[in-house]
Tab-separated table of C-alpha atoms and ligand atoms in Angstrom:
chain	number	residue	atom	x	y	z
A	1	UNK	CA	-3.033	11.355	-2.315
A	2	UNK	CA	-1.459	8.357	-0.661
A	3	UNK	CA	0.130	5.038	-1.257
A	4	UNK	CA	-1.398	2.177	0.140
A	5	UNK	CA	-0.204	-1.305	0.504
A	6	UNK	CA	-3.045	-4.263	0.956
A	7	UNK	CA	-1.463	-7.707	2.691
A	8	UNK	CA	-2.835	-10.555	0.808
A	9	UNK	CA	-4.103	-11.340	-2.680
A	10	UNK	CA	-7.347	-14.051	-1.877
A	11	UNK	CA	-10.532	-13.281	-2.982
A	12	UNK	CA	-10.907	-9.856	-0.377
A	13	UNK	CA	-7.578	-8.836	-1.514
A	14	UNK	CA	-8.728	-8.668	-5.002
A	15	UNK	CA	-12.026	-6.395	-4.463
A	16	UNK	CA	-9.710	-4.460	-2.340
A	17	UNK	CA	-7.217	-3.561	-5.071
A	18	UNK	CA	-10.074	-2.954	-7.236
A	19	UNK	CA	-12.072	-0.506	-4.809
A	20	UNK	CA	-8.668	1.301	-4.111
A	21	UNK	CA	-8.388	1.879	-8.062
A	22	UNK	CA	-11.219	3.241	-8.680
A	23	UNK	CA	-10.596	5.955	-6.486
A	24	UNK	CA	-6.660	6.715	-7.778
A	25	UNK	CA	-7.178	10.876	-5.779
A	26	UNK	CA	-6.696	8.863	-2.483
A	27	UNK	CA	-5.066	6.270	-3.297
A	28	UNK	CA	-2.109	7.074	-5.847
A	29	UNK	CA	-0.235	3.838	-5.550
A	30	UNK	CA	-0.913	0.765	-4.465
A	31	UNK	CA	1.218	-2.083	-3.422
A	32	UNK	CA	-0.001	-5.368	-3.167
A	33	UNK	CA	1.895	-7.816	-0.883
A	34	UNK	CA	1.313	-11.615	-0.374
A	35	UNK	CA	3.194	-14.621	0.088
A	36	UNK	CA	2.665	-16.193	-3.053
A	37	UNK	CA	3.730	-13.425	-5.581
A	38	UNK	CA	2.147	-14.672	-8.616
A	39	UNK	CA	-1.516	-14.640	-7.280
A	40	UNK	CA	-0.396	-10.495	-6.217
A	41	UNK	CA	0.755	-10.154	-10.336
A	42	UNK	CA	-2.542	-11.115	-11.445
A	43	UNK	CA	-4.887	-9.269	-9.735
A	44	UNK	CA	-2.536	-5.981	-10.142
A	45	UNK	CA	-2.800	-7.141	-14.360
A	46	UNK	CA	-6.660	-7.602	-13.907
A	47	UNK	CA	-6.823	-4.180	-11.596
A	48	UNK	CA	-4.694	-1.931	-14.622
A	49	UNK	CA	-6.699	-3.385	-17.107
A	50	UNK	CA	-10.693	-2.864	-16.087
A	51	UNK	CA	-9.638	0.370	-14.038
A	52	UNK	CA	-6.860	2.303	-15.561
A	53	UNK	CA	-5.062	2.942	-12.701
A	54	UNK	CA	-1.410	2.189	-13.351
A	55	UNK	CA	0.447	3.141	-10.329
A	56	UNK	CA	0.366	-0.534	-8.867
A	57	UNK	CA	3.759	-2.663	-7.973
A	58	UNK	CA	3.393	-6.226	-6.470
A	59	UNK	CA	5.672	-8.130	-3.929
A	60	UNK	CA	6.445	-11.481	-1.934
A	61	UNK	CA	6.507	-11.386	1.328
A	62	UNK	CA	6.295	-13.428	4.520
A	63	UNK	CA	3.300	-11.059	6.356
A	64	UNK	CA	4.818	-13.383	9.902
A	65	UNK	CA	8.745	-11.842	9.223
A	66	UNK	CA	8.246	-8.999	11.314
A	67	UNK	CA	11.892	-7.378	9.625
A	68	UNK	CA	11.091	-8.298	6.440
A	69	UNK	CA	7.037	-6.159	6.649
A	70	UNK	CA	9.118	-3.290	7.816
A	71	UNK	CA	11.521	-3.028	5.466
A	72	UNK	CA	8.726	-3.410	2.349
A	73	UNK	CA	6.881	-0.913	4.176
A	74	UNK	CA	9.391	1.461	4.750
A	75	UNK	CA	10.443	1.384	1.097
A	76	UNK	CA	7.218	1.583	-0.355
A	77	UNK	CA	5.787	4.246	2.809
A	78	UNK	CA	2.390	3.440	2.383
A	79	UNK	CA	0.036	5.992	4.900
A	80	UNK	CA	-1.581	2.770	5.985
A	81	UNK	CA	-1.550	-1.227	5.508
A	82	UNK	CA	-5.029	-3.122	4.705
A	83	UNK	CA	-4.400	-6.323	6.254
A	84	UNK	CA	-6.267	-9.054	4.287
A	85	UNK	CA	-3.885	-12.084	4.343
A	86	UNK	CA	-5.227	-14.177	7.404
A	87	UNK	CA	-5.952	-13.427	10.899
A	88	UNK	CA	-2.526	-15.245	12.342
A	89	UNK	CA	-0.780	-12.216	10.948
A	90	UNK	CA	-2.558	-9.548	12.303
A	91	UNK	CA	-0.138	-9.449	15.316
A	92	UNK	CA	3.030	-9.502	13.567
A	93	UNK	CA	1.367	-7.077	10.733
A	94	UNK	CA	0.486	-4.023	13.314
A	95	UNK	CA	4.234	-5.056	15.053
A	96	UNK	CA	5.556	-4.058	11.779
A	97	UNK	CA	3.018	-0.886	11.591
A	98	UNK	CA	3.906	0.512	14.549
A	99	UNK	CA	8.005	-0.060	13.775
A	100	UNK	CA	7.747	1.609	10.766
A	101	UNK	CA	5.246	4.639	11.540
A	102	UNK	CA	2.124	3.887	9.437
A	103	UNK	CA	-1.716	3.295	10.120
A	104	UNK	CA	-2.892	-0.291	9.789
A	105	UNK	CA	-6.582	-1.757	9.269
A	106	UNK	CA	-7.881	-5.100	9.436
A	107	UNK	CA	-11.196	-7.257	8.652
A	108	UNK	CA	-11.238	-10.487	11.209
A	109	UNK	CA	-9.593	-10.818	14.558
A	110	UNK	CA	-6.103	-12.735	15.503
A	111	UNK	CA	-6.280	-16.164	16.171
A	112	UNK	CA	-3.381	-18.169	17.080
A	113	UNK	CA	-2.738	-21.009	15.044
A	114	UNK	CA	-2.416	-23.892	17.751
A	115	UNK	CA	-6.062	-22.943	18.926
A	116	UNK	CA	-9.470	-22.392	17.369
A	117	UNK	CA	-10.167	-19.299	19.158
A	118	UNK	CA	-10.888	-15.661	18.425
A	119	UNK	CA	-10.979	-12.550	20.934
A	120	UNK	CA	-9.706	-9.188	20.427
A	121	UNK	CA	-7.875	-8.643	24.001
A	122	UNK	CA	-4.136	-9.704	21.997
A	123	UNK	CA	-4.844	-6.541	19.651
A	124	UNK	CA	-6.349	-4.646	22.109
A	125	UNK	CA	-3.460	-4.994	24.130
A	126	UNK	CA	-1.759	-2.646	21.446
A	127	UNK	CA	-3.806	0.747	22.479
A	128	UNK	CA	-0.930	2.159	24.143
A	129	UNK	CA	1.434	1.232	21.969
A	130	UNK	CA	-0.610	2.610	19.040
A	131	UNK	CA	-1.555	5.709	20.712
A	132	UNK	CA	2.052	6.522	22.286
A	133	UNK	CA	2.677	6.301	18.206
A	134	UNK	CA	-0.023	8.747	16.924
A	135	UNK	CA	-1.293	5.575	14.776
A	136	UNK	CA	-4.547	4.547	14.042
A	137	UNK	CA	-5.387	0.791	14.088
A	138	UNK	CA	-8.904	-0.248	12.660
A	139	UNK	CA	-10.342	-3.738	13.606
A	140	UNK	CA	-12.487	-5.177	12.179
A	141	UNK	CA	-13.245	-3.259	9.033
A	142	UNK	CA	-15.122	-5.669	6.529
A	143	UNK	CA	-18.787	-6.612	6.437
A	144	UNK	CA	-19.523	-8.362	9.994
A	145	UNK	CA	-17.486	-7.564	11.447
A	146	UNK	CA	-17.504	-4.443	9.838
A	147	UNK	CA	-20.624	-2.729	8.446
A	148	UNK	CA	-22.751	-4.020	11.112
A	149	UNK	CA	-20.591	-2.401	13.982
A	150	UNK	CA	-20.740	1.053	11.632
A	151	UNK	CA	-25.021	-0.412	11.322
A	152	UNK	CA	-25.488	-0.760	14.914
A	153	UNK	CA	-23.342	3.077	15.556
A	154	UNK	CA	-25.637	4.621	13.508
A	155	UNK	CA	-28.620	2.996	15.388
A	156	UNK	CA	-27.231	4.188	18.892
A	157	UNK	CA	-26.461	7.347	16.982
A	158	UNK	CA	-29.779	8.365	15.636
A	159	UNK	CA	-32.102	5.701	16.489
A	160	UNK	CA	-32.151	4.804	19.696
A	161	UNK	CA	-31.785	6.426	23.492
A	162	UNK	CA	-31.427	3.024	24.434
A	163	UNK	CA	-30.128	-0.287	22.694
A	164	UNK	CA	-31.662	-3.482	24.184
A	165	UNK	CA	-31.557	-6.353	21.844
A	166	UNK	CA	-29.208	-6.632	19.096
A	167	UNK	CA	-29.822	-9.875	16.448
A	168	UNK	CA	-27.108	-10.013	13.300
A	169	UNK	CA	-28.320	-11.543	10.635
A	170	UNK	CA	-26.609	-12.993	8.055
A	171	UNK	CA	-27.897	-15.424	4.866
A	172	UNK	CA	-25.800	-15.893	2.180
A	173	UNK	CA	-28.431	-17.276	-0.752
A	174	UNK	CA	-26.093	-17.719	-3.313
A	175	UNK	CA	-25.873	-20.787	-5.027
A	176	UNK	CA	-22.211	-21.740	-6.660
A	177	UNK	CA	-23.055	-24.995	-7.965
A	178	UNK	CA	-20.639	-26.839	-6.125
A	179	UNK	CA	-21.175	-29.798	-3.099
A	180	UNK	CA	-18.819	-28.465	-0.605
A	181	UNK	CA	-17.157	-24.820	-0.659
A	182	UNK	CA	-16.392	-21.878	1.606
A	183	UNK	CA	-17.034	-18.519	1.072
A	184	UNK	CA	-13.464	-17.305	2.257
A	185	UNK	CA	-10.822	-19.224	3.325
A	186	UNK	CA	-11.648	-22.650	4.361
A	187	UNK	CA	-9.560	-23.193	7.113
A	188	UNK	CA	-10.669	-19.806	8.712
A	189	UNK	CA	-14.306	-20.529	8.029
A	190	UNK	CA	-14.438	-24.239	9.661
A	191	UNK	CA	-12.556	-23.230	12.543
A	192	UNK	CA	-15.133	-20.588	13.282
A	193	UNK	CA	-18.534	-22.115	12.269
A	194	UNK	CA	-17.469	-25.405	14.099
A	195	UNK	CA	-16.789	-23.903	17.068
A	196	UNK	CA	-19.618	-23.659	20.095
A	197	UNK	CA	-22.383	-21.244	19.884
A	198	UNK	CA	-22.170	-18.075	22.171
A	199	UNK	CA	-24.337	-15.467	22.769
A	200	UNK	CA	-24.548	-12.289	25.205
A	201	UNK	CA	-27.731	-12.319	27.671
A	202	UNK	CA	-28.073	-10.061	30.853
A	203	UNK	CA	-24.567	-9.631	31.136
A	204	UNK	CA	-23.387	-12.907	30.877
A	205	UNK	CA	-22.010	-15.241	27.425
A	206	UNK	CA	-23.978	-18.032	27.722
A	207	UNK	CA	-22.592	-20.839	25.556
A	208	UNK	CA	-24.427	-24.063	23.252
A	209	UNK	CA	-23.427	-26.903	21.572
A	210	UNK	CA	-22.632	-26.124	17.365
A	211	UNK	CA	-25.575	-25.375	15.395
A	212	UNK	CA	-28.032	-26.104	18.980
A	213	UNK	CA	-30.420	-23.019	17.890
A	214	UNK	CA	-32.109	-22.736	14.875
A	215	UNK	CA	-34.846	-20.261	13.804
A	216	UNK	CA	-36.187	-19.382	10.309
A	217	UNK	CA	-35.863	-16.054	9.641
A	218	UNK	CA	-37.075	-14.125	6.613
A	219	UNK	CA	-34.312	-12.300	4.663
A	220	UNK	CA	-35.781	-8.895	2.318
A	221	UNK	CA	-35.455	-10.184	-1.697
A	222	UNK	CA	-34.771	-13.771	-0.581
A	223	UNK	CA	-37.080	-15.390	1.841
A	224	UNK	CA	-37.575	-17.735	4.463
A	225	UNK	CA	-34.338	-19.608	5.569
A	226	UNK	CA	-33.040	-21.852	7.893
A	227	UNK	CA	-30.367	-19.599	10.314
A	228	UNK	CA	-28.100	-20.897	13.030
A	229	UNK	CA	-27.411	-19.278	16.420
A	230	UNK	CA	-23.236	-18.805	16.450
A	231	UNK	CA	-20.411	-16.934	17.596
A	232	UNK	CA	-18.918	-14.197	15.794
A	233	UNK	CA	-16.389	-11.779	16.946
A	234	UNK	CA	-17.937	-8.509	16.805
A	235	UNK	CA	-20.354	-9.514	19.818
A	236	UNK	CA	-17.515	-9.198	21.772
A	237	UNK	CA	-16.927	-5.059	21.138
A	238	UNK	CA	-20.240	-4.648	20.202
A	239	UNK	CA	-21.837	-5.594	23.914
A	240	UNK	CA	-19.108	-4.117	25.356
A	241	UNK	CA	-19.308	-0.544	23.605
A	242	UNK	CA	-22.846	-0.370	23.720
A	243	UNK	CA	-23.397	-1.743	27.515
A	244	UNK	CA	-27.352	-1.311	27.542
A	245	UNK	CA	-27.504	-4.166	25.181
A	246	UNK	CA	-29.181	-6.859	27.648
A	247	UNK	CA	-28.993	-9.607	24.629
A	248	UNK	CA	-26.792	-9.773	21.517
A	249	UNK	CA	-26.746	-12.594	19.208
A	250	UNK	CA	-25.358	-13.418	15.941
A	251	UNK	CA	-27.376	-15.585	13.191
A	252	UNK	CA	-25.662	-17.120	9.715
A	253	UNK	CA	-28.081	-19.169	7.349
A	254	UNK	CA	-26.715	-23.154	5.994
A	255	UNK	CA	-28.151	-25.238	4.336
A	256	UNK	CA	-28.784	-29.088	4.931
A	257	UNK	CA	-26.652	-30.209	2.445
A	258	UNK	CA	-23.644	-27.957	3.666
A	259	UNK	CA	-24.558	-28.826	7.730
A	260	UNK	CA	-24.462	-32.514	6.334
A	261	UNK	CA	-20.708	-32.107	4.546
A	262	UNK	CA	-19.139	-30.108	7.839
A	263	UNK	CA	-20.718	-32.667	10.024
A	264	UNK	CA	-19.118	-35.811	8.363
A	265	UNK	CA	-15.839	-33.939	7.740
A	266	UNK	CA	-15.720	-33.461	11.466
A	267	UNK	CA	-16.784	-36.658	12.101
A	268	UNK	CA	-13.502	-38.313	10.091
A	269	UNK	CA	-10.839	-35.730	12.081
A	270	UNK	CA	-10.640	-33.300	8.948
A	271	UNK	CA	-11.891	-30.529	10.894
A	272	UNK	CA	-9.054	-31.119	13.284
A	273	UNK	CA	-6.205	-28.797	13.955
A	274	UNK	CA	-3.731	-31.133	15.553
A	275	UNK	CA	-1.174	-32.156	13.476
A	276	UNK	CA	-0.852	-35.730	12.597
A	277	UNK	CA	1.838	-37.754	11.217
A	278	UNK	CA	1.297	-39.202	7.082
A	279	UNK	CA	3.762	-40.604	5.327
A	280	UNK	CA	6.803	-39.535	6.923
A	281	UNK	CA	5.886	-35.890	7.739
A	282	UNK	CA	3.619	-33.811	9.967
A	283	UNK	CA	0.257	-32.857	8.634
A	284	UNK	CA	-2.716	-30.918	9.800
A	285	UNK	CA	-5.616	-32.215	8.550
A	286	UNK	CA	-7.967	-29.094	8.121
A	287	UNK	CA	-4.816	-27.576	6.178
A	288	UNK	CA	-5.222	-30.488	3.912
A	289	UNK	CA	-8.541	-30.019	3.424
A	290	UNK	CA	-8.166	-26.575	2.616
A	291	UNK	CA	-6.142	-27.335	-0.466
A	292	UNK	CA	-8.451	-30.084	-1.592
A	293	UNK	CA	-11.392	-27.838	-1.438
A	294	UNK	CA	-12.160	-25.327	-3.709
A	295	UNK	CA	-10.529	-22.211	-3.600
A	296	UNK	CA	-12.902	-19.559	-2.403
A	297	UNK	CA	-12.031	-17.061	-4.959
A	298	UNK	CA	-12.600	-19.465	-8.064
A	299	UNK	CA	-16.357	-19.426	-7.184
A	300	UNK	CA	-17.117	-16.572	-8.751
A	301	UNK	CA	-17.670	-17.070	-12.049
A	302	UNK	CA	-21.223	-19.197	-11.830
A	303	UNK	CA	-21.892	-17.733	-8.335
A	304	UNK	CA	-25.978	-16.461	-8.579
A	305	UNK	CA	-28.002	-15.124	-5.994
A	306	UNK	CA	-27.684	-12.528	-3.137
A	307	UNK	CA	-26.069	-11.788	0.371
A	308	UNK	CA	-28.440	-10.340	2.832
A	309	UNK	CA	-26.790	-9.013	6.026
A	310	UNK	CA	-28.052	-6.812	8.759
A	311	UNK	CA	-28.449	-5.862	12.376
A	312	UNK	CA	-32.382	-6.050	13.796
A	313	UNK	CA	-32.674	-4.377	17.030
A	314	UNK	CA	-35.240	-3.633	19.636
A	315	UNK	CA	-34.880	-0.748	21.986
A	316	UNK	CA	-36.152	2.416	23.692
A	317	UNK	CA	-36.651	5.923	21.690
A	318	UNK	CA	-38.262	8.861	23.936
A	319	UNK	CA	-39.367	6.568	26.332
A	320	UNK	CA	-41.266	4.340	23.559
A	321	UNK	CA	-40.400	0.891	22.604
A	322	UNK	CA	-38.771	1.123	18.997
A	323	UNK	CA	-38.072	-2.216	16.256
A	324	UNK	CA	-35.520	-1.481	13.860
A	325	UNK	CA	-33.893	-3.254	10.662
A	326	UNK	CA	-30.777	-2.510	9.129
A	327	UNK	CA	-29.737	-4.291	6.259
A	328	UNK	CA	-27.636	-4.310	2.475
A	329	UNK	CA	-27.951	-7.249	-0.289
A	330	UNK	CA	-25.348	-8.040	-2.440
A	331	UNK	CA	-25.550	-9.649	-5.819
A	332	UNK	CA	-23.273	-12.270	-6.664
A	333	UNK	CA	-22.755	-12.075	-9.905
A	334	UNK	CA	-22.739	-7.815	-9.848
A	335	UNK	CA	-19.491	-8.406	-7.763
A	336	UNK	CA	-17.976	-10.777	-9.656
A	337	UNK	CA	-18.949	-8.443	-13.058
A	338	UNK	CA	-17.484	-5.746	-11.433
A	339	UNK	CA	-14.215	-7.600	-9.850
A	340	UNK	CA	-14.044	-11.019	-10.906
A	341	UNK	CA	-14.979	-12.330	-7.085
A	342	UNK	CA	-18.030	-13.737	-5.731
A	343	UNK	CA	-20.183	-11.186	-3.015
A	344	UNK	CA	-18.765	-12.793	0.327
A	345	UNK	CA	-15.510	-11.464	-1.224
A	346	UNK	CA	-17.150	-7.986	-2.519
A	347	UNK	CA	-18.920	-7.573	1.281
A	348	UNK	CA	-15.636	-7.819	3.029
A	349	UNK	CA	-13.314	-5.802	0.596
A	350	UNK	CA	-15.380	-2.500	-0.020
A	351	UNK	CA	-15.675	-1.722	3.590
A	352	UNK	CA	-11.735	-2.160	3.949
A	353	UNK	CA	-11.126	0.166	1.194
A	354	UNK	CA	-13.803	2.908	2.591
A	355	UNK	CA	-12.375	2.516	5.929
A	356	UNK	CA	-8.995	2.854	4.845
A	357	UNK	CA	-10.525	6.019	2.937
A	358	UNK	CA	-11.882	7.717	5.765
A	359	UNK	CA	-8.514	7.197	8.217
A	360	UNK	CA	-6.834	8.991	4.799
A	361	UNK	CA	-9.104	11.350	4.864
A	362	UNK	CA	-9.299	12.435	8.501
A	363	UNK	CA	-13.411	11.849	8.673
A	364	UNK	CA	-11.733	8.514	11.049
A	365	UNK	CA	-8.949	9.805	13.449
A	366	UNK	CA	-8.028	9.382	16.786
A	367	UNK	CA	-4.220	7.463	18.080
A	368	UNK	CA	-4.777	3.950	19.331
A	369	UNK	CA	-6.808	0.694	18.869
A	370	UNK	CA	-10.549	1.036	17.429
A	371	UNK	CA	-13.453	-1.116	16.305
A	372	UNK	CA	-15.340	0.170	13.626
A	373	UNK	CA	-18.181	1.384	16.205
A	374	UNK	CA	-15.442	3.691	18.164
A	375	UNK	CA	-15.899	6.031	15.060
A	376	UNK	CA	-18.659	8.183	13.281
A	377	UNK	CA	-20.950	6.170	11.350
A	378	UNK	CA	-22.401	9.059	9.176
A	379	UNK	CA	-19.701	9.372	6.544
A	380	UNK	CA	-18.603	5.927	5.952
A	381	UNK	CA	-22.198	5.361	5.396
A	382	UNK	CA	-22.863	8.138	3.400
A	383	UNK	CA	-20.536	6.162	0.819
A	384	UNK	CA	-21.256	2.928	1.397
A	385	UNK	CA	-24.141	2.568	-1.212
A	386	UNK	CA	-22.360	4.577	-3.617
A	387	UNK	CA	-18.994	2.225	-3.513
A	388	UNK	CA	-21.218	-0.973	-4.132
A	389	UNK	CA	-23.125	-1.410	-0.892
A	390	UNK	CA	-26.352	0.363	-1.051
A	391	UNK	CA	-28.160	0.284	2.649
A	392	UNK	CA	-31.656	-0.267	3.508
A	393	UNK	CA	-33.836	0.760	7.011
A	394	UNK	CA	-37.012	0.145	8.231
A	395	UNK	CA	-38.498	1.042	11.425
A	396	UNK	CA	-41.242	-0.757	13.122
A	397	UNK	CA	-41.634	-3.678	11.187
A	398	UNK	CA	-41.881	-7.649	12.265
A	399	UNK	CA	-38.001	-8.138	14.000
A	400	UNK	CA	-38.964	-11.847	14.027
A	401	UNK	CA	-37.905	-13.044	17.128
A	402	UNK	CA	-39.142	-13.014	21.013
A	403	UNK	CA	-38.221	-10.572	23.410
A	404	UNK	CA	-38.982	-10.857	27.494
A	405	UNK	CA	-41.388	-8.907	28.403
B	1	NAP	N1	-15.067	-9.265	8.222
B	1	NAP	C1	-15.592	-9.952	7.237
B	1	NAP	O1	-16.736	-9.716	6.860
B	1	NAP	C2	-14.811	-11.031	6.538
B	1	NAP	C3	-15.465	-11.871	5.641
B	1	NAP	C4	-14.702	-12.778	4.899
B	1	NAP	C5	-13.326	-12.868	5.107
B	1	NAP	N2	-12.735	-12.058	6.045
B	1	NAP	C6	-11.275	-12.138	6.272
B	1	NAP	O2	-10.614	-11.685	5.095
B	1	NAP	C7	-9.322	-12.280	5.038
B	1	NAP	C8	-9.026	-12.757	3.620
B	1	NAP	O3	-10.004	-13.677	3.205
B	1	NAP	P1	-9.887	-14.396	1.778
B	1	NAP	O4	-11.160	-15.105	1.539
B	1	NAP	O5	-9.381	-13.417	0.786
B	1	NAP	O6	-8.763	-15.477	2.102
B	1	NAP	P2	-7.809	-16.261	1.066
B	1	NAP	O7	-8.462	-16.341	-0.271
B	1	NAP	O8	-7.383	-17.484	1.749
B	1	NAP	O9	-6.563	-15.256	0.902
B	1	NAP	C9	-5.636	-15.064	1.931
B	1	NAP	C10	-4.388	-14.467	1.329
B	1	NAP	O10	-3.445	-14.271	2.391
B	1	NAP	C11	-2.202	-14.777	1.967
B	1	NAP	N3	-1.376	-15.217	3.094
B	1	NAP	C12	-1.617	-16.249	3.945
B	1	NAP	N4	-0.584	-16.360	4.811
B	1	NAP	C13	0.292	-15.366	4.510
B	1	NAP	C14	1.522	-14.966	5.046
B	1	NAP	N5	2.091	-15.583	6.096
B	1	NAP	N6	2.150	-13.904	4.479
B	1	NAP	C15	1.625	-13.256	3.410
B	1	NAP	N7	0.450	-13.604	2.871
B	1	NAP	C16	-0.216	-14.638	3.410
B	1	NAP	C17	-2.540	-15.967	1.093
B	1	NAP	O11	-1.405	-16.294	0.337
B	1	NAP	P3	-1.296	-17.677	-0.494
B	1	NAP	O12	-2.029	-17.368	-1.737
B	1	NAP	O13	0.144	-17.874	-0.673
B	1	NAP	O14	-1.972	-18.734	0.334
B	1	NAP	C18	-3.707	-15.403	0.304
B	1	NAP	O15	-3.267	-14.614	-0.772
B	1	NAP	C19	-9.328	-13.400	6.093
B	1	NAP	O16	-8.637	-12.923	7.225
B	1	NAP	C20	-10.775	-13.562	6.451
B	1	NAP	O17	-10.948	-13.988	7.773
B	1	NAP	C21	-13.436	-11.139	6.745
């Protein structure tokens, strides 16, 4: 029994404080945190009421005041912090963790504010301060990243001898109804879907222009779809934990219509992050668009169709060449029955409450800095379906894409 305190009250927040509920024997009381305190009050209210788990408190805070984290944490003593405000924070949140002796877990890397760019060497940087602690720091705990580091562990782990060719796959066929939205926030989102593609290849990142590479891949329950070569941070442990990888890439489906909206909004400068000067005070423009668009976690409620995300990999097994396909599909409107946010939310929020889990419950240990792939697959996995997130594998079937002879 523990108390646990989640950092921000968005649409991730939410499933969060509704996965931790449901399972009140490890998690006794729950504190949720954010800056605005309102949005914390109604999820907590919403939370009580469809779970029947009382023990939850709410607070403001500023997750960037260092003094002010460690005080809230230190009168609350939470056994860990699930960090789902934004990625700026994650520095000042595991500051704050280590100051104050407790176990922290994220779901997307830091990025500083001034520049559109995501790595993990700034929280990386903490292992020795985590380890000289006795702390565990997770990164990196939501769906991708997330699930398909723990996917692509339990393919080194009982799949393969050897990892070659790693493809993440990701297709979001859900259909809100709306022009122009984001499936988290929006400012996070643009900055990393406009950035230039990357991928790993014999060593190497070898970069393209936005969007460059397209292929259509078939998604299981969905169908064919139009998916873009891009970036995405867990390509960056991933190829470095699992070093026989000689290619790693990372697919997410758009459509047209959403290509066509990102492309004029970066065409007018509302895509850009410097700040510009309207009427008398400083302004940055993709800020501004974030609060005209809508807000992620208000798509819910006519949000139909699935998520399809996975890992497809090509490799050796007893000297043999082996195809495998790793995948879960999340409904939409299931998550949103279940927790009043749409599946991009769901996908991201139950693995941060089962890794959180599995750091309370010992099956995760170890002092210092880990990606999700540092740890045993097996028993996250063994819950994953049960929490929400039922896992599929096939082995041997049509991987869909070319690999070098
Ligand atoms: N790994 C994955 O699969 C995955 C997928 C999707 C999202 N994510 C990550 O999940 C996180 C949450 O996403 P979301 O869609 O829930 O975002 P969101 O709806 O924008 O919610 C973010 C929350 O953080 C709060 N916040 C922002 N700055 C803060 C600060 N300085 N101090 C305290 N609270 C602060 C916001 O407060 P206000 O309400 O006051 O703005 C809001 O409640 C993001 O980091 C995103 O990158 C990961």
């Amino acid at each position: 029994m523990s108390n646990v305190m989640i950092i921000g009250a968005g649409g991730v927040g939410r499933v969060v404080a509704y996965k931790c509920a449901q399972h009140p024997n490890i998690f006794s009381s729950i504190l949720i945190a954010s800056r605005t305190p309102s949005k914390c009050d109604v999820i907590a209210a919403d939370v009580k009421r469809d779970t029947g788990h009382q023990n939850i408190t709410t607070a403001g805070v500023d997750a960037e005041d260092v003094p002010a984290l460690v005080e809230l944490i230190r009168s609350f003593q939470p056994k860990i912090v699930i960090h789902v405000a934004l990625p700026y924070q994650d520095l000042t949140i595991m500051d704050a963790c280590l100051e104050a002796g407790v176990h922290y877990l994220d779901t997307a890397n830091y990025e500083p504010k001034e520049e559109a760019k995501f790595e993990y060497s700034w929280q990386w940087a903490y292992q020795d301060k985590f380890k000289a602690a006795g702390l565990t720091a997770v990164l990196g705990c939501g769906f991708d990243p997330g699930v398909t580091g723990v996917f692509t562990a339990r393919a080194a782990k009982h799949h393969f001898d050897e990892m070659h060719y790693l493809d993440i796959v990701d297709c979001n066929a859900g259909d809100h109804g709306k022009a122009f939205a984001t499936n988290f926030n929006p400012e996070i989102n643009i900055r990393e879907i406009t950035q230039k593609g990357k991928y790993w290849e014999n060593n190497n990142w070898v970069y393209t222009e936005p969007h460059a590479i397209k292929k259509v891949l078939n998604y299981p329950g969905i169908g064919p779809k139009d998916s873009y070569l891009l970036y995405h941070e867990e390509l960056e442990s991933l190829t470095k934990n699992f070093p026989t990888l000689k290619r790693a890439r990372f697919w997410m489906t758009f459509g047209q219509e959403y290509l066509t909206h990102l492309r004029v909004i970066q065409n007018i400068g509302m895509a850009s992050i410097e700040p510009v000067e309207f009427q008398g005070m400083e302004i940055v423009p993709l800020e501004f668009l974030k609060a005209v668009l809508p807000d992620p976690g208000s798509l819910g409620d006519n949000y139909v169709g699935e998520t399809s995300i996975g890992c497809r990999i090509r490799g050796l097994k007893d000297g043999q060449l082996k195809d495998y396909y790793i995948w879960n599909n999340c409904s939409h409107e299931q998550a949103f029955r279940e927790t009043g946010a749409q599946g991009v939310s769901y996908t991201t929020g139950v693995p941060a409450m089962l890794g959180a889990m599995m750091v309370l419950t010992g099956e995760w240990s170890g002092a210092g800095v880990f990606n999700v792939e540092d740890f045993n697959p097996d028993p996250f996995l063994a819950k994953l379906g049960e929490y929400g997130l039922a896992w599929h594998e096939e082995v041997g079937g049509d991987l869909e894409f070319d690999y070098p002879k």
